[in-house]
mmCIF file of C-alpha atoms in Angstrom:
data_model
loop_
_atom_site.group_PDB
_atom_site.id
_atom_site.type_symbol
_atom_site.label_atom_id
_atom_site.label_comp_id
_atom_site.label_asym_id
_atom_site.label_seq_id
_atom_site.Cartn_x
_atom_site.Cartn_y
_atom_site.Cartn_z
ATOM 1 C CA MET A 15 -27.588 151.225 -102.157
ATOM 2 C CA SER A 16 -27.884 147.870 -100.443
ATOM 3 C CA THR A 17 -26.208 147.141 -97.698
ATOM 4 C CA GLY A 18 -23.959 145.235 -99.245
ATOM 5 C CA HIS A 19 -22.970 148.024 -102.016
ATOM 6 C CA LEU A 20 -21.796 149.520 -99.104
ATOM 7 C CA ALA A 21 -19.682 146.811 -97.416
ATOM 8 C CA LEU A 22 -18.080 146.429 -100.919
ATOM 9 C CA LEU A 23 -17.648 150.209 -101.388
ATOM 10 C CA LEU A 24 -15.697 150.226 -97.815
ATOM 11 C CA GLY A 25 -14.070 147.517 -98.938
ATOM 12 C CA LEU A 26 -12.772 148.995 -101.766
ATOM 13 C CA PHE A 27 -12.009 152.274 -101.047
ATOM 14 C CA ALA A 28 -12.398 152.676 -97.952
ATOM 15 C CA VAL A 29 -10.392 149.983 -95.824
ATOM 16 C CA PRO A 30 -7.260 150.448 -98.512
ATOM 17 C CA ALA A 31 -7.489 154.574 -97.854
ATOM 18 C CA LEU A 32 -7.313 153.611 -94.428
ATOM 19 C CA LEU A 33 -4.304 151.813 -94.528
ATOM 20 C CA LEU A 34 -2.704 154.403 -96.712
ATOM 21 C CA TRP A 35 -3.447 156.677 -93.708
ATOM 22 C CA LEU A 36 -1.605 153.800 -91.579
ATOM 23 C CA GLY A 37 1.220 152.811 -93.756
ATOM 24 C CA HIS A 38 2.509 157.506 -93.838
ATOM 25 C CA ARG A 39 5.909 157.376 -91.753
ATOM 26 C CA LEU A 40 5.252 154.309 -90.223
ATOM 27 C CA HIS A 41 8.122 153.135 -89.029
ATOM 28 C CA ARG A 42 7.826 156.139 -86.251
ATOM 29 C CA ARG A 43 3.874 155.067 -85.614
ATOM 30 C CA SER A 44 3.357 152.152 -82.283
ATOM 31 C CA ALA A 45 4.528 148.502 -83.157
ATOM 32 C CA ARG A 46 0.333 148.794 -82.321
ATOM 33 C CA VAL A 47 -0.664 150.481 -85.099
ATOM 34 C CA ARG A 48 1.680 148.845 -87.284
ATOM 35 C CA GLY A 49 0.857 145.501 -86.513
ATOM 36 C CA ALA A 50 -2.316 146.808 -87.220
ATOM 37 C CA PHE A 51 -1.191 148.123 -91.469
ATOM 38 C CA TRP A 52 0.327 144.448 -91.856
ATOM 39 C CA GLY A 53 -1.906 142.749 -90.533
ATOM 40 C CA GLY A 54 -4.645 145.308 -91.816
ATOM 41 C CA ALA A 55 -3.185 144.824 -95.465
ATOM 42 C CA VAL A 56 -2.288 141.155 -95.253
ATOM 43 C CA GLY A 57 -6.035 140.831 -94.807
ATOM 44 C CA HIS A 58 -7.543 142.774 -97.061
ATOM 45 C CA THR A 59 -5.386 141.060 -99.963
ATOM 46 C CA LEU A 60 -6.373 137.440 -99.633
ATOM 47 C CA ALA A 61 -10.025 139.079 -99.226
ATOM 48 C CA MET A 62 -9.107 141.029 -102.327
ATOM 49 C CA CYS A 63 -8.010 137.155 -103.928
ATOM 50 C CA ALA A 64 -11.138 135.913 -102.435
ATOM 51 C CA ALA A 65 -13.618 137.795 -103.693
ATOM 52 C CA THR A 66 -12.354 138.525 -106.757
ATOM 53 C CA VAL A 67 -13.392 133.907 -108.032
ATOM 54 C CA ALA A 68 -16.282 134.760 -106.211
ATOM 55 C CA ALA A 69 -17.448 137.193 -108.077
ATOM 56 C CA MET A 70 -16.323 135.354 -111.156
ATOM 57 C CA TYR A 71 -18.913 132.745 -109.894
ATOM 58 C CA PRO A 72 -21.482 132.074 -112.961
ATOM 59 C CA PRO A 73 -25.027 133.290 -111.910
ATOM 60 C CA ALA A 74 -25.916 129.099 -112.946
ATOM 61 C CA ALA A 75 -24.128 128.199 -110.660
ATOM 62 C CA TRP A 76 -25.844 130.100 -107.684
ATOM 63 C CA THR A 77 -27.847 127.768 -105.667
ATOM 64 C CA GLY A 78 -31.544 129.530 -103.958
ATOM 65 C CA GLY A 79 -30.340 130.240 -100.666
ATOM 66 C CA GLU A 80 -26.531 130.929 -100.419
ATOM 67 C CA VAL A 81 -25.058 133.405 -98.967
ATOM 68 C CA ALA A 82 -21.194 132.399 -99.238
ATOM 69 C CA ARG A 83 -20.832 134.149 -102.406
ATOM 70 C CA GLY A 84 -23.109 137.367 -101.326
ATOM 71 C CA VAL A 85 -20.699 137.514 -98.215
ATOM 72 C CA LEU A 86 -17.381 136.925 -100.342
ATOM 73 C CA GLY A 87 -18.114 139.193 -103.066
ATOM 74 C CA PHE A 88 -19.418 142.064 -101.023
ATOM 75 C CA GLY A 89 -18.266 142.121 -98.000
ATOM 76 C CA ALA A 90 -14.557 139.872 -97.363
ATOM 77 C CA MET A 91 -12.327 143.038 -98.395
ATOM 78 C CA LEU A 92 -14.113 144.838 -95.639
ATOM 79 C CA GLY A 93 -13.649 142.077 -93.238
ATOM 80 C CA GLY A 94 -10.699 140.721 -93.930
ATOM 81 C CA GLY A 95 -9.164 143.794 -93.550
ATOM 82 C CA LEU A 96 -10.534 144.369 -90.549
ATOM 83 C CA ILE A 97 -10.205 141.302 -88.850
ATOM 84 C CA GLY A 98 -7.046 141.478 -90.567
ATOM 85 C CA ALA A 99 -5.632 144.781 -88.831
ATOM 86 C CA VAL A 100 -7.405 143.612 -85.029
ATOM 87 C CA LEU A 101 -5.543 140.794 -85.590
ATOM 88 C CA GLY A 102 -1.997 142.544 -86.289
ATOM 89 C CA ALA A 103 -2.728 144.776 -83.594
ATOM 90 C CA PHE A 104 -3.603 142.239 -81.489
ATOM 91 C CA MET A 105 -0.568 140.654 -81.344
ATOM 92 C CA ALA A 106 1.953 143.273 -82.259
ATOM 93 C CA VAL A 107 2.418 143.800 -78.754
ATOM 94 C CA LEU A 108 3.299 140.161 -77.888
ATOM 95 C CA PRO A 109 6.417 138.991 -77.596
ATOM 96 C CA PRO A 110 7.437 136.915 -80.958
ATOM 97 C CA ASP A 111 8.140 134.178 -79.657
ATOM 98 C CA ALA A 112 5.036 133.530 -77.521
ATOM 99 C CA MET A 113 3.076 134.177 -80.665
ATOM 100 C CA PRO A 114 2.089 130.377 -81.185
ATOM 101 C CA ALA A 115 1.424 129.893 -77.617
ATOM 102 C CA SER A 116 -2.540 131.026 -77.314
ATOM 103 C CA GLY A 117 -2.778 129.168 -73.842
ATOM 104 C CA GLU A 118 -0.510 131.356 -72.317
ATOM 105 C CA LEU A 119 0.124 134.436 -74.205
ATOM 106 C CA ILE A 120 -2.486 136.429 -71.848
ATOM 107 C CA HIS A 121 -0.424 134.874 -69.184
ATOM 108 C CA GLN A 122 2.298 136.063 -70.980
ATOM 109 C CA ARG A 123 1.651 139.807 -72.618
ATOM 110 C CA LYS A 124 0.813 140.128 -68.176
ATOM 111 C CA SER A 125 4.583 138.815 -67.560
ATOM 112 C CA PRO A 126 6.603 142.202 -66.444
ATOM 113 C CA ASP A 127 9.684 140.710 -67.907
ATOM 114 C CA LEU A 128 8.772 140.738 -71.671
ATOM 115 C CA PRO A 129 9.633 143.367 -73.943
ATOM 116 C CA LYS A 130 5.794 145.241 -74.025
ATOM 117 C CA GLN A 131 6.691 145.569 -78.463
ATOM 118 C CA GLY A 132 7.257 142.130 -79.798
ATOM 119 C CA TRP A 133 8.544 143.477 -82.846
ATOM 120 C CA PRO A 134 11.415 145.273 -83.467
ATOM 121 C CA ARG A 135 11.392 148.934 -84.961
ATOM 122 C CA PRO A 136 13.571 148.847 -87.518
ATOM 123 C CA ARG A 137 16.834 150.956 -88.212
ATOM 124 C CA ARG A 138 16.395 154.867 -89.946
ATOM 125 C CA MET B 9 10.063 175.286 -72.791
ATOM 126 C CA LYS B 10 11.723 174.658 -76.297
ATOM 127 C CA ALA B 11 9.952 174.364 -79.436
ATOM 128 C CA PRO B 12 10.489 171.348 -81.138
ATOM 129 C CA HIS B 13 13.065 172.027 -84.803
ATOM 130 C CA VAL B 14 10.784 171.809 -87.588
ATOM 131 C CA ALA B 15 12.154 171.493 -91.069
ATOM 132 C CA PRO B 16 11.876 174.862 -92.946
ATOM 133 C CA GLU B 17 9.448 174.517 -96.064
ATOM 134 C CA ARG B 18 12.184 174.454 -99.011
ATOM 135 C CA ALA B 19 11.017 175.904 -102.773
ATOM 136 C CA ARG B 20 9.719 173.665 -105.311
ATOM 137 C CA THR B 21 10.369 174.216 -108.806
ATOM 138 C CA PRO B 22 7.251 173.697 -110.784
ATOM 139 C CA GLY B 23 8.734 170.202 -112.262
ATOM 140 C CA GLN B 24 8.553 169.364 -108.646
ATOM 141 C CA GLN B 25 5.323 169.879 -107.897
ATOM 142 C CA VAL B 26 4.839 167.942 -110.479
ATOM 143 C CA SER B 27 6.703 165.571 -109.601
ATOM 144 C CA ARG B 28 4.848 164.811 -106.182
ATOM 145 C CA ALA B 29 1.930 165.465 -107.266
ATOM 146 C CA ALA B 30 2.495 162.571 -109.841
ATOM 147 C CA PHE B 31 3.857 160.047 -106.539
ATOM 148 C CA TYR B 32 1.097 160.899 -104.475
ATOM 149 C CA ALA B 33 -1.454 160.425 -107.840
ATOM 150 C CA HIS B 34 0.133 157.171 -108.439
ATOM 151 C CA LEU B 35 0.360 155.708 -105.394
ATOM 152 C CA TRP B 36 -2.624 156.448 -103.620
ATOM 153 C CA LEU B 37 -4.961 154.785 -107.478
ATOM 154 C CA GLY B 38 -3.023 152.690 -107.817
ATOM 155 C CA VAL B 39 -4.052 151.420 -103.878
ATOM 156 C CA LEU B 40 -7.190 151.955 -103.760
ATOM 157 C CA PHE B 41 -7.992 150.948 -107.727
ATOM 158 C CA THR B 42 -6.280 147.477 -107.169
ATOM 159 C CA ALA B 43 -9.496 145.366 -106.331
ATOM 160 C CA VAL B 44 -11.151 147.124 -109.834
ATOM 161 C CA LEU B 45 -8.403 146.812 -111.966
ATOM 162 C CA LEU B 46 -8.091 143.342 -110.813
ATOM 163 C CA GLY B 47 -11.848 141.979 -111.402
ATOM 164 C CA VAL B 48 -11.874 144.112 -114.496
ATOM 165 C CA SER B 49 -7.961 142.355 -116.119
ATOM 166 C CA ILE B 50 -9.156 139.108 -114.818
ATOM 167 C CA THR B 51 -12.376 139.320 -116.645
ATOM 168 C CA GLY B 52 -11.058 141.213 -119.640
ATOM 169 C CA ILE B 53 -8.492 137.864 -120.707
ATOM 170 C CA LEU B 54 -11.056 135.657 -119.903
ATOM 171 C CA LEU B 55 -13.023 137.184 -122.367
ATOM 172 C CA ASN B 56 -9.854 137.989 -124.932
ATOM 173 C CA HIS B 57 -10.447 133.386 -125.124
ATOM 174 C CA LYS B 58 -14.641 132.499 -124.700
ATOM 175 C CA VAL B 59 -14.180 130.350 -127.490
ATOM 176 C CA PRO B 60 -10.870 128.172 -126.006
ATOM 177 C CA LEU B 61 -11.847 128.290 -122.420
ATOM 178 C CA GLY B 62 -15.783 126.667 -123.378
ATOM 179 C CA LEU B 63 -18.066 129.354 -122.157
ATOM 180 C CA MET B 64 -19.113 130.513 -125.997
ATOM 181 C CA PRO B 65 -20.536 127.827 -127.973
ATOM 182 C CA GLU B 66 -18.465 127.727 -131.664
ATOM 183 C CA VAL B 67 -20.529 126.582 -134.352
ATOM 184 C CA SER B 68 -19.963 126.387 -138.026
ATOM 185 C CA HIS B 69 -22.216 126.422 -139.781
ATOM 186 C CA GLU B 70 -22.269 126.716 -143.518
ATOM 187 C CA PRO B 71 -25.876 128.140 -145.667
ATOM 188 C CA THR B 72 -28.007 125.383 -146.288
ATOM 189 C CA ALA B 73 -29.760 127.746 -148.006
ATOM 190 C CA GLU B 74 -30.528 130.998 -149.864
ATOM 191 C CA PHE B 75 -30.823 133.806 -147.219
ATOM 192 C CA THR B 76 -34.158 134.956 -148.869
ATOM 193 C CA ALA B 77 -35.410 131.119 -147.687
ATOM 194 C CA ALA B 78 -34.962 131.927 -144.559
ATOM 195 C CA LEU B 79 -37.789 130.729 -141.746
ATOM 196 C CA PRO B 80 -39.427 133.480 -139.999
ATOM 197 C CA LEU B 81 -37.969 135.263 -137.053
ATOM 198 C CA ALA B 82 -41.096 134.416 -134.560
ATOM 199 C CA GLU B 83 -40.857 129.963 -136.626
ATOM 200 C CA LEU B 84 -37.188 130.614 -135.434
ATOM 201 C CA ALA B 85 -38.123 131.578 -132.371
ATOM 202 C CA ARG B 86 -41.181 129.320 -131.867
ATOM 203 C CA ARG B 87 -38.239 126.584 -132.254
ATOM 204 C CA ALA B 88 -35.808 127.800 -130.074
ATOM 205 C CA LEU B 89 -37.322 128.112 -127.591
ATOM 206 C CA GLU B 90 -38.941 124.552 -127.880
ATOM 207 C CA ALA B 91 -35.598 123.284 -127.573
ATOM 208 C CA ALA B 92 -34.459 125.586 -125.046
ATOM 209 C CA GLY B 93 -37.424 124.323 -123.508
ATOM 210 C CA GLU B 94 -38.933 127.826 -122.090
ATOM 211 C CA SER B 95 -42.715 128.247 -121.735
ATOM 212 C CA GLY B 96 -42.118 131.130 -121.174
ATOM 213 C CA GLY B 97 -42.673 132.656 -124.505
ATOM 214 C CA ILE B 98 -41.762 135.526 -126.696
ATOM 215 C CA ALA B 99 -40.840 137.140 -123.449
ATOM 216 C CA SER B 100 -38.593 134.249 -122.323
ATOM 217 C CA ILE B 101 -35.178 135.174 -125.354
ATOM 218 C CA ASP B 102 -33.154 138.105 -124.937
ATOM 219 C CA ARG B 103 -32.580 138.672 -128.481
ATOM 220 C CA MET B 104 -31.534 137.026 -132.322
ATOM 221 C CA ASP B 105 -28.342 137.275 -133.433
ATOM 222 C CA VAL B 106 -29.304 135.936 -137.776
ATOM 223 C CA ARG B 107 -26.088 135.415 -139.106
ATOM 224 C CA PRO B 108 -26.290 135.500 -143.200
ATOM 225 C CA ARG B 109 -22.857 134.580 -143.770
ATOM 226 C CA ASN B 110 -22.966 131.362 -141.860
ATOM 227 C CA GLY B 111 -26.886 130.461 -142.794
ATOM 228 C CA LEU B 112 -27.902 130.384 -138.936
ATOM 229 C CA VAL B 113 -29.320 132.565 -135.882
ATOM 230 C CA LYS B 114 -28.341 132.770 -132.557
ATOM 231 C CA VAL B 115 -30.872 132.783 -129.927
ATOM 232 C CA ARG B 116 -30.645 134.667 -126.461
ATOM 233 C CA MET B 117 -32.588 133.015 -123.612
ATOM 234 C CA ARG B 118 -33.127 135.699 -120.841
ATOM 235 C CA ASP B 119 -32.303 132.599 -117.596
ATOM 236 C CA PRO B 120 -29.386 132.845 -114.814
ATOM 237 C CA GLU B 121 -27.440 130.674 -117.527
ATOM 238 C CA SER B 122 -27.964 132.298 -120.776
ATOM 239 C CA THR B 123 -28.763 129.291 -122.759
ATOM 240 C CA GLU B 124 -28.586 129.640 -126.125
ATOM 241 C CA VAL B 125 -30.075 127.985 -129.089
ATOM 242 C CA THR B 126 -28.267 127.559 -132.389
ATOM 243 C CA LEU B 127 -31.128 127.047 -135.213
ATOM 244 C CA ASP B 128 -30.414 126.747 -139.358
ATOM 245 C CA ILE B 129 -32.062 129.939 -140.618
ATOM 246 C CA ALA B 130 -33.405 127.834 -144.047
ATOM 247 C CA SER B 131 -34.258 124.450 -142.105
ATOM 248 C CA GLY B 132 -35.167 125.505 -138.719
ATOM 249 C CA SER B 133 -33.230 122.810 -137.771
ATOM 250 C CA VAL B 134 -31.209 123.496 -133.875
ATOM 251 C CA LEU B 135 -27.708 122.864 -133.655
ATOM 252 C CA HIS B 136 -26.500 123.140 -130.562
ATOM 253 C CA VAL B 137 -27.524 124.176 -127.003
ATOM 254 C CA GLY B 138 -25.907 124.785 -124.256
ATOM 255 C CA ALA B 139 -25.005 127.966 -121.703
ATOM 256 C CA ARG B 140 -23.262 131.226 -122.541
ATOM 257 C CA GLY B 141 -20.375 131.812 -119.557
ATOM 258 C CA ASP B 142 -19.213 134.545 -121.342
ATOM 259 C CA VAL B 143 -22.702 136.998 -120.301
ATOM 260 C CA PHE B 144 -22.142 137.212 -117.201
ATOM 261 C CA LEU B 145 -18.498 137.414 -117.391
ATOM 262 C CA GLU B 146 -19.360 140.534 -120.204
ATOM 263 C CA ARG B 147 -21.543 142.190 -117.590
ATOM 264 C CA LEU B 148 -19.663 141.824 -114.728
ATOM 265 C CA HIS B 149 -16.354 143.237 -116.667
ATOM 266 C CA SER B 150 -18.623 146.431 -117.646
ATOM 267 C CA GLY B 151 -19.703 146.954 -113.826
ATOM 268 C CA GLU B 152 -23.561 145.833 -114.402
ATOM 269 C CA ALA B 153 -23.423 142.236 -113.012
ATOM 270 C CA LEU B 154 -23.645 144.975 -109.700
ATOM 271 C CA GLY B 155 -26.820 146.656 -110.300
ATOM 272 C CA GLU B 156 -27.550 149.994 -112.371
ATOM 273 C CA GLY B 157 -25.261 152.684 -112.629
ATOM 274 C CA TRP B 158 -22.423 151.037 -111.596
ATOM 275 C CA VAL B 159 -20.748 150.948 -115.058
ATOM 276 C CA LEU B 160 -19.305 154.255 -113.805
ATOM 277 C CA LEU B 161 -16.721 152.046 -111.321
ATOM 278 C CA SER B 162 -15.391 150.461 -114.471
ATOM 279 C CA ASP B 163 -15.552 154.344 -115.484
ATOM 280 C CA ALA B 164 -13.724 155.404 -112.639
ATOM 281 C CA GLY B 165 -10.839 152.549 -112.983
ATOM 282 C CA ALA B 166 -9.361 153.598 -117.056
ATOM 283 C CA ILE B 167 -9.131 156.629 -116.067
ATOM 284 C CA ALA B 168 -7.250 155.740 -112.509
ATOM 285 C CA LEU B 169 -5.604 153.325 -114.980
ATOM 286 C CA ILE B 170 -4.724 156.420 -117.116
ATOM 287 C CA VAL B 171 -3.902 158.603 -114.711
ATOM 288 C CA LEU B 172 -1.048 155.496 -113.578
ATOM 289 C CA LEU B 173 0.510 155.626 -115.919
ATOM 290 C CA VAL B 174 0.946 158.849 -117.540
ATOM 291 C CA SER B 175 2.108 159.605 -113.668
ATOM 292 C CA GLY B 176 4.503 156.485 -113.893
ATOM 293 C CA TYR B 177 5.489 157.258 -116.936
ATOM 294 C CA TRP B 178 6.264 161.241 -115.033
ATOM 295 C CA LEU B 179 8.000 159.370 -112.156
ATOM 296 C CA TRP B 180 10.094 157.229 -114.931
ATOM 297 C CA LEU B 181 11.017 159.951 -117.544
ATOM 298 C CA TRP B 182 11.704 163.351 -115.621
ATOM 299 C CA PRO B 183 14.637 162.434 -113.670
ATOM 300 C CA ARG B 184 16.137 161.283 -116.205
ATOM 301 C CA TRP B 185 15.249 164.378 -118.444
ATOM 302 C CA ARG B 186 16.599 167.055 -115.262
ATOM 303 C CA ARG B 187 20.341 164.976 -115.947
#
C-alpha cells in the first residue's frame, strides 16, 4: 500500500471516526474541543467535495508531473480534516469579536480583560 | 469525599436494545461511508447518462452486408490501429466488441483516453474515432481505479448502505409499531 492509499484510507475513515468521537456529548466538552470538532467537520466536508471533483478528472487530462490531483484525491480529506480541526481549536479560544483581526489576535488573547472561551456554551 | 452520583443502568427491552444498536449503526456507518457512497453515487449517475453527456459515442449504423461477409478480426484490428494512430501492435487493443445487429465493431485501445474506433464489419470503413470517458468512471465506480483489491471498498460501501437502509427503517417504524 502506497502513502497515498494510506492517506486516502485515513481521510475516508479515521478522520470521520475521530470527529464522531469528538462530537459525542459535545456540549460537555471544552471550547477548544468544540472548535476542533466544528473546524474538522467543515474542513473534512470541503475536502471531501474537492477530492470527489479531483477523482472525476479523466486520465487523459492528467499531465506527466502533476501533483495537485494526487494530493487532492488522496490526501485532501486527511489534510482538510486535520487542518480544519487545528484552526477550529485555535479560533475557539479567541473572543468572537477578535476573530478577523489577525494582526492583533495574539495580543488580544493575552489580555486578562477578555474571556478565555470565545464561543458561548449552548443552553441545556 | 462524596462519590459522584451515577444513574442506575435501566433495564432495556430487546426492542430498545435493537433500536439503540440501529441508531449507532446508522450514525457511525452514515458518517464513515459518506465519502465512499458520495463517490459511488456520483459516478453511477454519470454512467447512467454517459451517452447524453458525451462520455460514450453513440454511432447509429445499419448492416451493409450479411454477417458472413464480415472481414476477419485481424484485418479489422489492423484498420482500427491505423485509424487510432497506434504503433504498439495488437497489444495496444483492449477489446473488440462486435455488434452483428448493427453491422459494426468497436475496437477499444489500451491508452489513457481509452480511444475507441468504430468500424463497419463488412467494408472495414471507419465510422467513428473518439475517447471513451466512461471507462475510467466505471473503474472509479467499482474501486478498480485505485488498484487491485480496492473493489472491496465499494463492497463495504454497498454493505454499509444496506445496513443504513435497514437501520433507518427500524428507527422509523419501531416507535410507531409500539404505539
